[in-house]
Short mmCIF file of C-alpha atoms in Angstrom, two decimals:
data_model
loop_
_atom_site.label_atom_id
_atom_site.label_comp_id
_atom_site.label_asym_id
_atom_site.label_seq_id
_atom_site.Cartn_x
_atom_site.Cartn_y
_atom_site.Cartn_z
CA MET R 28 282.85 6.58 132.62
CA LEU R 29 283.75 9.31 132.43
CA MET R 30 285.41 10.12 135.77
CA THR R 31 285.40 13.74 136.67
CA ALA R 32 288.61 15.34 139.02
CA ALA R 33 287.10 14.35 142.43
CA ASP R 34 286.62 10.74 141.61
CA TYR R 35 290.20 11.23 140.14
CA ARG R 36 291.68 12.18 142.86
CA GLU R 37 289.31 9.53 144.79
CA SER R 38 291.09 6.80 142.24
CA LEU R 39 294.21 7.31 142.70
CA ARG R 40 293.45 6.18 146.86
CA ALA R 41 292.81 2.33 145.41
CA TYR R 42 296.55 2.52 144.55
CA LYS R 43 299.39 2.05 147.10
CA PRO R 44 303.18 3.16 145.40
CA ARG R 45 306.14 3.32 147.11
CA VAL R 46 307.01 7.37 146.39
CA PHE R 47 309.44 9.27 147.36
CA VAL R 48 309.42 13.23 147.47
CA ASN R 49 311.90 15.45 148.93
CA GLY R 50 313.44 12.75 150.46
CA ARG R 51 310.84 11.00 152.67
CA VAL R 52 307.82 8.92 151.93
CA VAL R 53 304.79 9.86 150.43
CA GLU R 54 301.90 7.71 152.42
CA SER R 55 298.71 9.38 149.79
CA VAL R 56 299.49 10.49 146.42
CA ALA R 57 295.80 12.47 146.34
CA ASP R 58 296.41 13.65 149.84
CA GLU R 59 300.26 14.74 149.23
CA PRO R 60 300.40 18.64 149.71
CA LEU R 61 303.77 18.69 147.86
CA LEU R 62 301.70 16.75 144.52
CA ALA R 63 298.37 19.23 144.22
CA PRO R 64 299.78 21.13 141.70
CA GLY R 65 299.98 18.22 139.97
CA VAL R 66 296.42 16.21 139.97
CA ASN R 67 295.06 19.82 140.37
CA ALA R 68 296.23 19.58 136.91
CA VAL R 69 295.62 16.71 135.78
CA GLY R 70 291.92 16.71 136.80
CA ILE R 71 291.45 19.38 134.87
CA THR R 72 291.22 16.34 131.11
CA TYR R 73 288.47 15.17 133.49
CA ASP R 74 286.44 18.33 134.64
CA PHE R 75 286.01 19.68 130.88
CA ALA R 76 284.84 16.55 129.48
CA HIS R 77 281.88 17.13 131.36
CA ALA R 78 281.64 20.69 130.71
CA PRO R 79 278.59 21.82 127.83
CA GLU R 80 281.50 24.27 126.04
CA HIS R 81 284.29 21.29 126.16
CA ARG R 82 282.53 18.64 125.44
CA ALA R 83 283.37 18.46 120.84
CA ILE R 84 286.76 18.64 121.51
CA MET R 85 287.08 16.89 125.40
CA THR R 86 285.31 13.05 124.15
CA ALA R 87 285.67 10.93 120.96
CA ARG R 88 283.85 7.83 119.90
CA GLN R 89 286.03 5.42 120.03
CA GLY R 90 285.58 3.61 116.92
CA THR R 91 287.42 0.45 117.90
CA SER R 92 284.13 -0.30 120.88
CA GLY R 93 281.99 2.30 120.24
CA LYS R 94 281.89 3.72 123.14
CA THR R 95 282.57 7.87 123.99
CA VAL R 96 285.90 8.64 126.06
CA ASN R 97 288.59 10.97 127.25
CA ARG R 98 290.30 13.03 123.89
CA MET R 99 293.21 11.69 126.24
CA LEU R 100 292.47 8.24 125.68
CA HIS R 101 291.50 8.49 122.11
CA ILE R 102 292.56 6.79 118.93
CA ASN R 103 292.96 9.16 116.05
CA GLU R 104 291.52 8.14 112.69
CA SER R 105 290.83 11.55 111.17
CA SER R 106 292.80 14.35 110.24
CA THR R 107 289.58 16.21 113.05
CA ASP R 108 290.83 14.25 115.53
CA LEU R 109 293.98 15.42 115.13
CA LEU R 110 292.62 19.38 114.56
CA HIS R 111 290.36 18.11 117.79
CA LYS R 112 292.99 16.69 120.04
CA LEU R 113 295.87 19.94 119.37
CA GLU R 114 292.40 21.76 120.39
CA ALA R 115 291.51 20.18 123.32
CA VAL R 116 295.09 19.86 124.86
CA ARG R 117 295.57 24.37 124.19
CA LEU R 118 292.44 24.13 125.99
CA VAL R 119 293.58 22.24 129.13
CA CYS R 120 297.84 23.38 129.07
CA LYS R 121 295.66 27.12 128.65
CA VAL R 122 294.03 26.72 132.52
CA SER R 123 296.90 24.44 134.07
CA GLY R 124 300.04 25.94 132.45
CA CYS R 125 301.19 21.67 131.69
CA ALA R 126 297.78 19.46 131.78
CA GLN R 127 300.72 15.48 131.27
CA ARG R 128 297.78 13.43 130.59
CA TYR R 129 298.16 14.23 126.58
CA LEU R 130 301.40 12.18 127.25
CA THR R 131 298.74 8.89 128.09
CA HIS R 132 296.97 9.45 124.17
CA ASP R 133 300.34 9.34 122.65
CA ALA R 134 301.45 6.92 123.90
CA LEU R 135 298.38 5.10 123.39
CA ASN R 136 298.51 6.19 119.84
CA GLY R 137 301.82 5.01 119.28
CA ILE R 138 301.23 1.48 120.52
CA PHE R 139 298.11 0.59 118.77
CA GLN R 140 300.13 1.49 115.53
CA ALA R 141 303.59 -0.08 116.23
CA ALA R 142 301.24 -3.47 118.02
CA ARG R 143 300.05 -4.04 114.12
CA ARG R 144 303.64 -3.46 112.65
CA THR R 145 304.66 -6.02 115.71
CA ASP R 146 301.68 -8.98 114.38
CA ASP R 147 302.17 -8.24 110.39
CA ALA R 148 305.43 -9.20 110.49
CA HIS R 149 306.47 -11.14 112.95
CA GLY R 150 302.78 -13.30 113.34
CA THR R 151 302.41 -12.03 117.01
CA ASP R 152 298.89 -11.11 118.81
CA TYR R 153 300.23 -7.95 120.21
CA SER R 154 296.72 -6.39 119.01
CA GLN R 155 294.80 -7.93 119.92
CA ARG R 156 296.43 -7.89 124.11
CA PHE R 157 297.05 -3.84 123.07
CA LEU R 158 293.16 -3.56 121.92
CA ASN R 159 291.93 -5.23 125.27
CA TYR R 160 294.15 -3.57 127.57
CA LEU R 161 293.17 0.04 125.38
CA HIS R 162 289.61 -0.83 126.26
CA GLU R 163 289.92 -1.75 129.54
CA VAL R 164 291.99 1.84 130.16
CA GLN R 165 288.70 3.40 128.01
CA ASP R 166 286.78 2.64 130.30
CA ARG R 167 287.84 2.99 133.40
CA ASP R 168 289.24 6.50 132.27
CA LEU R 169 293.33 5.60 133.98
CA THR R 170 296.00 8.72 133.09
CA LEU R 171 299.04 6.83 132.44
CA GLY R 172 302.78 7.35 132.80
CA VAL R 173 305.18 7.47 130.05
CA ALA R 174 307.98 5.56 130.98
CA MET R 175 310.22 6.35 127.96
CA THR R 176 313.58 8.00 128.26
CA ASP R 177 316.26 5.27 130.50
CA ALA R 178 318.61 6.55 132.37
CA LYS R 179 321.59 5.69 129.54
CA GLY R 180 324.52 5.87 130.87
CA ASP R 181 327.45 6.62 129.16
CA ARG R 182 325.57 7.52 125.39
CA SER R 183 329.06 6.32 123.79
CA LYS R 184 328.09 3.38 124.10
CA ARG R 185 325.04 1.02 123.61
CA PRO R 186 322.81 -0.68 125.73
CA GLY R 187 324.10 -3.90 125.70
CA ARG R 188 327.38 -2.98 126.49
CA GLN R 189 327.24 -0.36 129.52
CA ALA R 190 329.00 -0.95 132.25
CA ASN R 191 325.46 -0.91 134.24
CA PRO R 192 322.55 -2.24 132.28
CA ASP R 193 320.31 -1.82 134.56
CA VAL R 194 320.91 2.40 133.01
CA TYR R 195 318.20 0.57 129.94
CA VAL R 196 314.76 -1.57 131.26
CA HIS R 197 315.86 -4.96 129.68
CA ILE R 198 314.10 -8.24 130.28
CA VAL R 199 315.79 -10.10 132.76
CA GLU R 200 313.51 -13.02 132.09
CA ARG R 201 310.77 -15.07 130.44
CA ARG R 202 308.74 -17.37 131.89
CA PRO R 203 305.28 -19.14 131.46
CA ASP R 204 303.42 -16.61 133.04
CA GLY R 205 305.15 -13.11 131.47
CA ILE R 206 307.81 -11.15 131.37
CA VAL R 207 310.90 -9.79 133.99
CA ILE R 208 311.93 -6.18 133.68
CA ARG R 209 314.74 -4.59 135.27
CA GLY R 210 315.92 -0.84 134.68
CA THR R 211 315.64 3.22 135.71
CA LYS R 212 314.04 5.45 133.53
CA ALA R 213 315.06 8.67 134.69
CA ILE R 214 312.26 10.75 133.49
CA VAL R 215 308.71 9.82 133.82
CA THR R 216 306.10 13.15 133.96
CA GLY R 217 303.69 13.05 136.51
CA ALA R 218 304.79 9.97 137.51
CA PRO R 219 303.97 9.73 141.17
CA TYR R 220 299.86 10.11 140.61
CA MET R 221 299.76 8.54 137.14
CA HIS R 222 297.48 4.69 137.94
CA GLU R 223 299.59 2.34 135.12
CA PHE R 224 303.10 3.20 133.27
CA LEU R 225 303.67 1.88 130.11
CA VAL R 226 307.02 1.13 129.28
CA MET R 227 308.43 2.03 126.18
CA PRO R 228 311.80 2.09 124.83
CA CYS R 229 313.98 5.58 123.82
CA ARG R 230 315.79 4.78 120.52
CA THR R 231 316.66 2.52 118.19
CA HIS R 232 317.69 -1.13 118.62
CA SER R 233 320.52 -3.58 117.31
CA PRO R 234 319.01 -7.29 117.16
CA GLU R 235 322.24 -7.80 120.14
CA ASP R 236 320.44 -5.86 122.59
CA ALA R 237 316.81 -7.11 121.42
CA ALA R 238 316.02 -7.69 125.84
CA PHE R 239 316.09 -3.74 125.61
CA ALA R 240 313.19 -4.04 123.34
CA VAL R 241 310.34 -3.44 125.55
CA CYS R 242 306.53 -2.38 125.21
CA CYS R 243 304.11 -2.98 128.36
CA ALA R 244 301.95 -1.93 131.07
CA VAL R 245 302.80 -1.72 134.62
CA PRO R 246 300.73 -0.81 137.40
CA ILE R 247 301.72 1.69 139.40
CA ASP R 248 301.84 -0.18 142.48
CA ALA R 249 303.53 -3.51 140.77
CA PRO R 250 306.30 -4.82 143.51
CA GLY R 251 309.26 -4.02 142.34
CA VAL R 252 308.33 -0.21 141.62
CA THR R 253 309.80 2.45 143.04
CA ILE R 254 309.64 6.77 142.65
CA VAL R 255 311.89 8.78 143.12
CA ALA R 256 309.46 12.42 142.03
CA ARG R 257 310.14 16.35 142.72
CA PRO R 258 307.30 18.56 143.81
CA ALA R 259 304.41 19.63 141.89
CA GLY R 260 304.73 23.39 141.10
CA ARG R 261 305.63 25.57 143.56
CA PRO R 262 303.04 24.56 146.14
CA GLY R 263 302.56 27.24 149.55
CA GLU R 264 304.61 28.97 148.40
CA ALA R 265 302.44 32.67 148.37
CA ALA R 266 304.22 34.31 145.67
CA ALA R 267 303.20 31.84 143.42
CA LYS R 268 300.46 32.92 141.60
CA PHE R 269 300.13 29.91 138.93
CA SER R 270 302.00 26.92 140.57
CA ALA R 271 301.36 26.75 143.96
CA LYS R 272 297.22 25.53 142.39
CA TYR R 273 299.27 23.63 138.97
CA GLY R 274 302.19 22.11 138.49
CA GLN R 275 303.91 19.36 137.00
CA SER R 276 306.21 16.17 139.26
CA THR R 277 308.62 14.43 137.22
CA GLY R 278 310.34 11.36 138.65
CA VAL R 279 312.38 8.24 138.01
CA VAL R 280 310.93 5.19 138.25
CA ILE R 281 313.53 2.23 139.55
CA PHE R 282 311.33 -1.14 138.03
CA ASP R 283 313.61 -4.32 140.32
CA ASP R 284 313.02 -7.96 138.95
CA VAL R 285 308.78 -6.38 138.16
CA LEU R 286 306.86 -9.23 136.55
CA VAL R 287 304.77 -8.06 133.76
CA PRO R 288 301.57 -10.50 132.46
CA HIS R 289 302.07 -11.81 128.90
CA ASP R 290 298.61 -9.35 128.15
CA ARG R 291 299.90 -6.95 129.67
CA VAL R 292 302.96 -7.12 127.19
CA PHE R 293 303.62 -5.36 123.78
CA LEU R 294 306.37 -5.67 122.33
CA ALA R 295 309.36 -7.99 123.23
CA GLY R 296 312.60 -8.16 121.63
CA GLU R 297 311.58 -7.41 118.18
CA THR R 298 313.99 -4.55 117.22
CA GLU R 299 312.88 -3.21 113.82
CA GLU R 300 308.64 -2.11 116.03
CA GLY R 301 310.96 -0.69 118.15
CA GLY R 302 312.56 1.75 117.00
CA PHE R 303 309.38 2.76 114.84
CA LEU R 304 307.53 2.53 118.27
CA THR R 305 310.07 5.07 119.64
CA THR R 306 309.86 7.30 115.93
CA THR R 307 306.11 7.33 115.96
CA TYR R 308 305.40 8.06 119.25
CA ALA R 309 307.15 11.13 119.12
CA ALA R 310 305.51 12.15 116.35
CA HIS R 311 301.68 12.21 117.88
CA HIS R 312 303.83 14.22 121.16
CA ARG R 313 305.02 16.46 119.13
CA HIS R 314 302.13 16.90 117.34
CA SER R 315 300.60 17.32 120.98
CA CYS R 316 303.69 19.81 123.01
CA ILE R 317 302.67 22.43 119.97
CA GLY R 318 298.71 22.46 121.40
CA ALA R 319 300.77 22.51 124.85
CA ARG R 320 302.76 25.68 124.81
CA ALA R 321 300.52 27.54 122.55
CA GLY R 322 298.36 27.18 125.94
CA PHE R 323 301.39 28.62 127.50
CA GLY R 324 302.09 31.46 125.21
CA ASP R 325 298.07 32.17 126.25
CA LEU R 326 298.90 32.66 129.50
CA LEU R 327 302.35 35.08 128.87
CA ILE R 328 299.19 36.65 126.11
CA GLY R 329 296.59 37.36 128.94
CA ALA R 330 299.69 38.40 131.82
CA GLY R 331 301.30 40.04 129.06
CA ALA R 332 298.75 42.54 128.30
CA LEU R 333 297.79 43.08 132.24
CA MET R 334 300.96 44.41 132.96
CA VAL R 335 301.15 46.77 130.39
CA GLU R 336 297.54 47.90 130.73
CA ALA R 337 297.85 48.04 135.10
CA ASN R 338 301.37 50.43 133.35
CA GLY R 339 299.75 52.48 132.04
CA LEU R 340 300.97 52.49 128.64
CA ASP R 341 298.53 52.00 125.53
CA PRO R 342 299.79 49.95 122.52
CA GLU R 343 297.94 51.97 120.34
CA ARG R 344 299.53 54.77 120.84
CA HIS R 345 303.43 53.26 122.15
CA GLY R 346 304.74 51.24 119.15
CA HIS R 347 307.71 49.58 121.37
CA ILE R 348 305.09 47.60 123.61
CA ARG R 349 302.76 46.52 120.52
CA GLU R 350 305.38 45.52 118.45
CA ALA R 351 306.43 43.09 120.83
CA MET R 352 303.23 41.97 121.71
CA VAL R 353 302.73 41.48 118.16
CA GLU R 354 306.40 39.60 117.54
CA LEU R 355 304.48 37.05 121.35
CA ILE R 356 301.18 36.56 119.27
CA THR R 357 303.15 35.89 115.98
CA ILE R 358 305.80 33.08 117.84
CA THR R 359 303.14 31.38 119.61
CA GLU R 360 300.48 30.91 116.62
CA SER R 361 303.45 30.58 113.92
CA PHE R 362 304.15 27.96 116.07
CA TYR R 363 300.21 26.30 116.94
CA ALA R 364 300.04 27.01 113.08
CA CYS R 365 302.92 23.88 112.12
CA GLY R 366 300.36 21.66 114.92
CA VAL R 367 297.35 22.44 112.19
CA ALA R 368 299.32 22.19 109.21
CA ALA R 369 300.29 18.93 110.51
CA SER R 370 296.62 17.94 111.45
CA VAL R 371 295.14 18.74 107.87
CA TYR R 372 298.32 16.91 106.31
CA CYS R 373 298.48 13.59 107.61
CA THR R 374 299.67 10.27 106.89
CA LYS R 375 297.14 7.11 107.16
CA ASP R 376 298.30 4.48 108.73
CA PRO R 377 297.76 0.60 107.60
CA SER R 378 296.28 0.20 111.80
CA GLY R 379 293.74 2.09 111.16
CA THR R 380 295.27 5.00 112.37
CA VAL R 381 296.68 8.15 111.52
CA ILE R 382 300.04 10.14 111.84
CA PRO R 383 300.42 14.06 112.07
CA GLU R 384 302.96 15.15 109.33
CA ALA R 385 305.88 15.20 109.96
CA VAL R 386 307.71 17.76 108.52
CA PHE R 387 304.79 20.37 109.92
CA SER R 388 305.10 18.66 113.54
CA ASN R 389 308.55 18.62 113.99
CA ILE R 390 308.85 22.46 112.89
CA GLY R 391 306.91 23.22 114.74
CA LYS R 392 308.24 21.76 117.94
CA LEU R 393 311.87 23.05 116.51
CA LEU R 394 310.02 26.55 116.98
CA LEU R 395 309.06 26.04 120.67
CA ALA R 396 311.69 24.85 121.59
CA THR R 397 314.25 27.14 120.87
CA ARG R 398 311.84 30.47 121.20
CA ILE R 399 310.60 29.89 124.85
CA TYR R 400 313.57 31.79 125.82
CA ASP R 401 312.05 34.44 123.12
CA MET R 402 308.76 34.30 124.96
CA HIS R 403 309.81 34.96 128.52
CA ARG R 404 311.93 38.09 127.60
CA ILE R 405 309.26 39.57 125.02
CA ALA R 406 306.79 38.74 128.74
CA HIS R 407 310.10 40.70 131.02
CA TYR R 408 310.45 43.43 127.97
CA VAL R 409 306.67 43.99 128.59
CA SER R 410 306.42 44.35 131.79
CA GLY R 411 309.12 46.35 133.70
CA GLY R 412 311.53 45.55 135.51
CA LEU R 413 308.81 45.40 138.84
CA ILE R 414 308.19 41.06 138.04
CA VAL R 415 311.60 40.98 139.95
CA ALA R 416 312.03 43.59 142.51
CA LEU R 417 308.71 42.81 144.14
CA PRO R 418 308.94 42.65 147.90
CA GLY R 419 307.93 39.47 149.34
CA PRO R 420 304.03 38.84 149.10
CA ASP R 421 304.68 39.07 153.10
CA GLU R 422 304.98 42.87 152.69
CA ASP R 423 301.36 42.78 151.39
CA HIS R 424 299.81 43.03 154.56
CA ASN R 425 302.22 44.62 157.32
CA PRO R 426 300.19 47.97 158.38
CA GLU R 427 303.85 49.45 158.86
CA THR R 428 305.40 49.27 155.48
CA LYS R 429 301.70 48.59 152.94
CA GLY R 430 300.45 52.80 152.67
CA SER R 431 304.33 53.34 151.94
CA LEU R 432 305.00 50.53 148.99
CA ALA R 433 301.19 51.67 148.08
CA ALA R 434 302.56 54.62 146.37
CA VAL R 435 305.97 53.30 144.85
CA LEU R 436 304.27 50.27 143.08
CA GLY R 437 301.05 51.60 141.93
CA GLY R 438 300.76 52.44 138.27
CA ARG R 439 297.67 53.75 136.67
CA THR R 440 295.73 55.73 139.28
CA ASP R 441 292.75 53.57 138.82
CA ILE R 442 293.64 50.24 138.61
CA PRO R 443 294.28 49.12 142.27
CA MET R 444 297.48 48.68 144.02
CA GLU R 445 296.96 44.99 144.91
CA GLN R 446 295.45 43.96 141.13
CA ARG R 447 299.04 45.10 139.68
CA LEU R 448 301.51 43.37 142.29
CA GLU R 449 299.33 40.31 141.35
CA VAL R 450 299.92 40.42 137.99
CA SER R 451 304.04 41.07 138.55
CA ARG R 452 303.74 37.74 141.15
CA PHE R 453 301.97 35.94 138.48
CA ILE R 454 304.16 36.60 135.38
CA GLU R 455 307.49 36.44 138.09
CA ASP R 456 306.44 32.53 138.48
CA LEU R 457 305.57 31.95 135.13
CA THR R 458 309.02 33.26 133.54
CA VAL R 459 311.72 34.06 136.31
CA SER R 460 310.97 31.66 138.98
CA ASN R 461 312.78 28.02 140.08
CA GLN R 462 309.60 26.62 137.66
CA ALA R 463 309.91 29.20 134.70
CA GLY R 464 313.22 27.48 134.16
CA TRP R 465 311.98 24.40 134.73
CA TYR R 466 309.64 25.15 132.00
CA SER R 467 311.91 26.30 129.86
CA VAL R 468 313.46 23.06 130.10
CA ILE R 469 311.38 20.85 129.45
CA SER R 470 310.10 22.65 126.16
CA LEU R 471 313.86 22.11 124.97
CA HIS R 472 313.84 19.04 126.05
CA GLY R 473 310.48 17.23 125.79
CA GLY R 474 309.95 15.08 123.03
CA GLY R 475 313.26 14.79 122.19
CA SER R 476 316.34 17.91 121.62
CA PRO R 477 316.52 20.23 119.07
CA GLU R 478 318.70 17.52 117.70
CA ALA R 479 315.65 15.61 116.68
CA MET R 480 313.57 17.56 115.18
CA LYS R 481 316.29 18.38 112.97
CA ARG R 482 316.83 15.42 111.83
CA GLU R 483 313.85 14.93 111.39
CA ILE R 484 312.45 17.57 109.24
CA TRP R 485 315.60 16.97 106.79
CA ARG R 486 314.72 13.18 106.40
CA ASN R 487 310.91 13.95 105.94
CA TYR R 488 311.44 17.23 103.66
CA PRO R 489 311.55 16.39 99.68
CA VAL R 490 314.47 18.71 99.32
CA MET R 491 315.38 16.49 95.84
CA GLU R 492 311.31 17.91 94.33
CA LYS R 493 313.04 21.64 95.02
CA VAL R 494 315.96 20.55 93.03
CA ALA R 495 313.79 19.57 90.48
CA LEU R 496 312.32 22.89 90.48
CA VAL R 497 315.63 24.41 90.05
CA GLU R 498 317.16 22.72 87.39
CA SER R 499 313.53 22.53 84.96
CA LEU R 500 313.34 25.62 85.40
CA LEU R 501 317.42 26.24 84.32
CA ASP R 502 316.50 23.59 81.28
CA ARG R 503 318.65 21.34 82.56
CA GLY R 504 318.00 17.38 83.08
CA VAL R 505 316.52 15.94 85.62
CA LEU R 506 318.90 13.41 87.20
CA ASP R 507 317.05 9.67 88.47
CA GLU R 508 317.64 9.89 92.20
CA GLY R 509 320.22 6.69 91.53
CA GLN R 510 322.53 8.71 89.79
CA ARG R 511 322.73 10.86 92.54
CA THR R 512 325.42 10.25 95.09
CA SER R 513 323.18 11.69 98.06
CA LYS R 514 319.80 10.43 98.23
CA GLN R 515 317.45 13.04 100.47
CA PRO R 516 313.45 10.98 100.49
CA GLY R 517 310.40 12.87 100.40
CA ARG R 518 308.05 14.00 102.68
CA CYS R 519 305.30 11.63 103.37
CA CYS R 520 301.98 12.66 101.10
CA PRO R 521 298.80 12.41 103.48
CA THR R 522 296.03 9.71 102.57
CA GLY R 523 292.71 8.90 104.20
CA CYS R 524 292.44 12.97 105.50
CA ASP R 525 290.05 14.63 103.09
CA VAL R 526 292.98 16.06 101.62
CA PRO R 527 293.89 15.57 97.99
CA GLU R 528 297.62 12.59 98.16
CA ARG R 529 301.14 14.72 96.64
CA PRO R 530 303.75 12.49 95.11
CA SER R 531 307.26 12.32 96.35
CA GLY R 532 310.50 10.71 95.53
CA ALA R 533 311.36 10.02 91.98
CA SER R 534 307.56 10.72 90.70
CA ALA R 535 307.39 14.07 92.29
CA ALA R 536 310.36 14.98 90.35
CA SER R 537 308.58 13.91 87.08
CA ASN R 538 305.54 15.39 87.97
CA LEU R 539 307.18 18.62 88.24
CA VAL R 540 309.25 19.36 85.61
CA ALA R 541 306.37 18.46 83.86
CA ASP R 542 304.24 20.70 84.84
CA THR R 543 306.35 22.56 84.94
CA LYS R 544 307.01 23.07 81.61
CA ARG R 545 303.24 23.05 80.94
CA LEU R 546 303.40 26.48 83.14
CA THR R 547 306.00 28.52 81.62
CA SER R 548 305.38 27.26 77.76
CA PRO R 549 303.94 30.73 75.89
CA SER R 550 301.15 28.42 75.65
CA ALA R 551 300.52 28.69 79.11
CA TRP R 552 300.29 32.42 78.44
#
């Protein structure tokens, strides 16, 4: 069943989670004004699946069941699936700012792969457990929170050496009917208005820390679960032209001796596979983040163009404005292009899923993480200082000041002052407010810090192929990788994604030498 946004809101009433926002208990998540912008944002993913013009990218046929499911719950099987997912995330985020539900998609795909790998290595039955759970989630059209980021405590110490082991979620008891988990997840997107949580490890673990390598599904109102969250957006604020309607809550989720039945446990101590799950989820999530921030870029481009118009400027005649707008467009479409490339050059996984190409995904995420501040700067530049110099919105309807303010706050004579002020406040909300700062931070650190992306780029980029190229052009012999003191693996090549497979590593170097000699020989001219 594909729910609508209204169905989704109503479905939340069937749960009774223990939630605190701003120091007080929330009686009904579905009816809490401080959470309404977050519920609205997730609701976009439901309603767009029913819109005829969006149905092709917002729904998909699930290969393991043959049923039509929401794109945010689909297990990708091809490059086209990844492209549609990327486009779907951009679509819902350019309306909602951050629709949040794409994290559900990323976690489901990561766990699907990790469960298969664990079964192959250890003879477990995690894949079948997860497949049963996946079909239930798809049939009910649920939204799942990703409880991945542990509190971590002292970062210099591994989980098992922490003074308080509960800074990481871990298994404290194994029972005939399931496992018991305890600990704290520090950052869970949309935590108060999820249906269930997918608990996942956030780092690699050594064998002595096996209790911390756990992945399972927990209903949001399971006994022992407490959520301490921030409001979603800026609900109730008249100046919040965007985030009063759409926003995102994040929450700390505390698991206090929570029993998880075996059929909802998908990893329980397999440390190597837990590390694989962490990195695989990151690959899917960074790819989705590209689409999400491209949607945010669409908002800034549109608002910036409206502000330029209201100010009486013309990019065709004012080169500095055109140059700024082109830079904003270039930033947005550059990292989105990385997402497209990552989709096209995807990698086939033994589980049957496809993984976005690692280098392009991480470059795209690194670009958006570091250039989000440039996007804000450009929006400020083309808008002018009015976005932070406006009187409060209450003055818009004050008869004693409105006439005088109209004389100084208007722009083009054919554009009403109210329209200019509305766009100014919209840009203020997106780039200057406390909500804007929050968007910047999640862009920088969401899906891992920039350092994590840099490590993945270096780990996967075929530097040795470039070395072989230069050595061949210098007419030098190419060293075998085993002869080198520094090794750097080649990039994973796409297989099963309707594109040619590219060689990597030593074979790539050898092939490259042969190709270079052929192309640089006189006979080739």
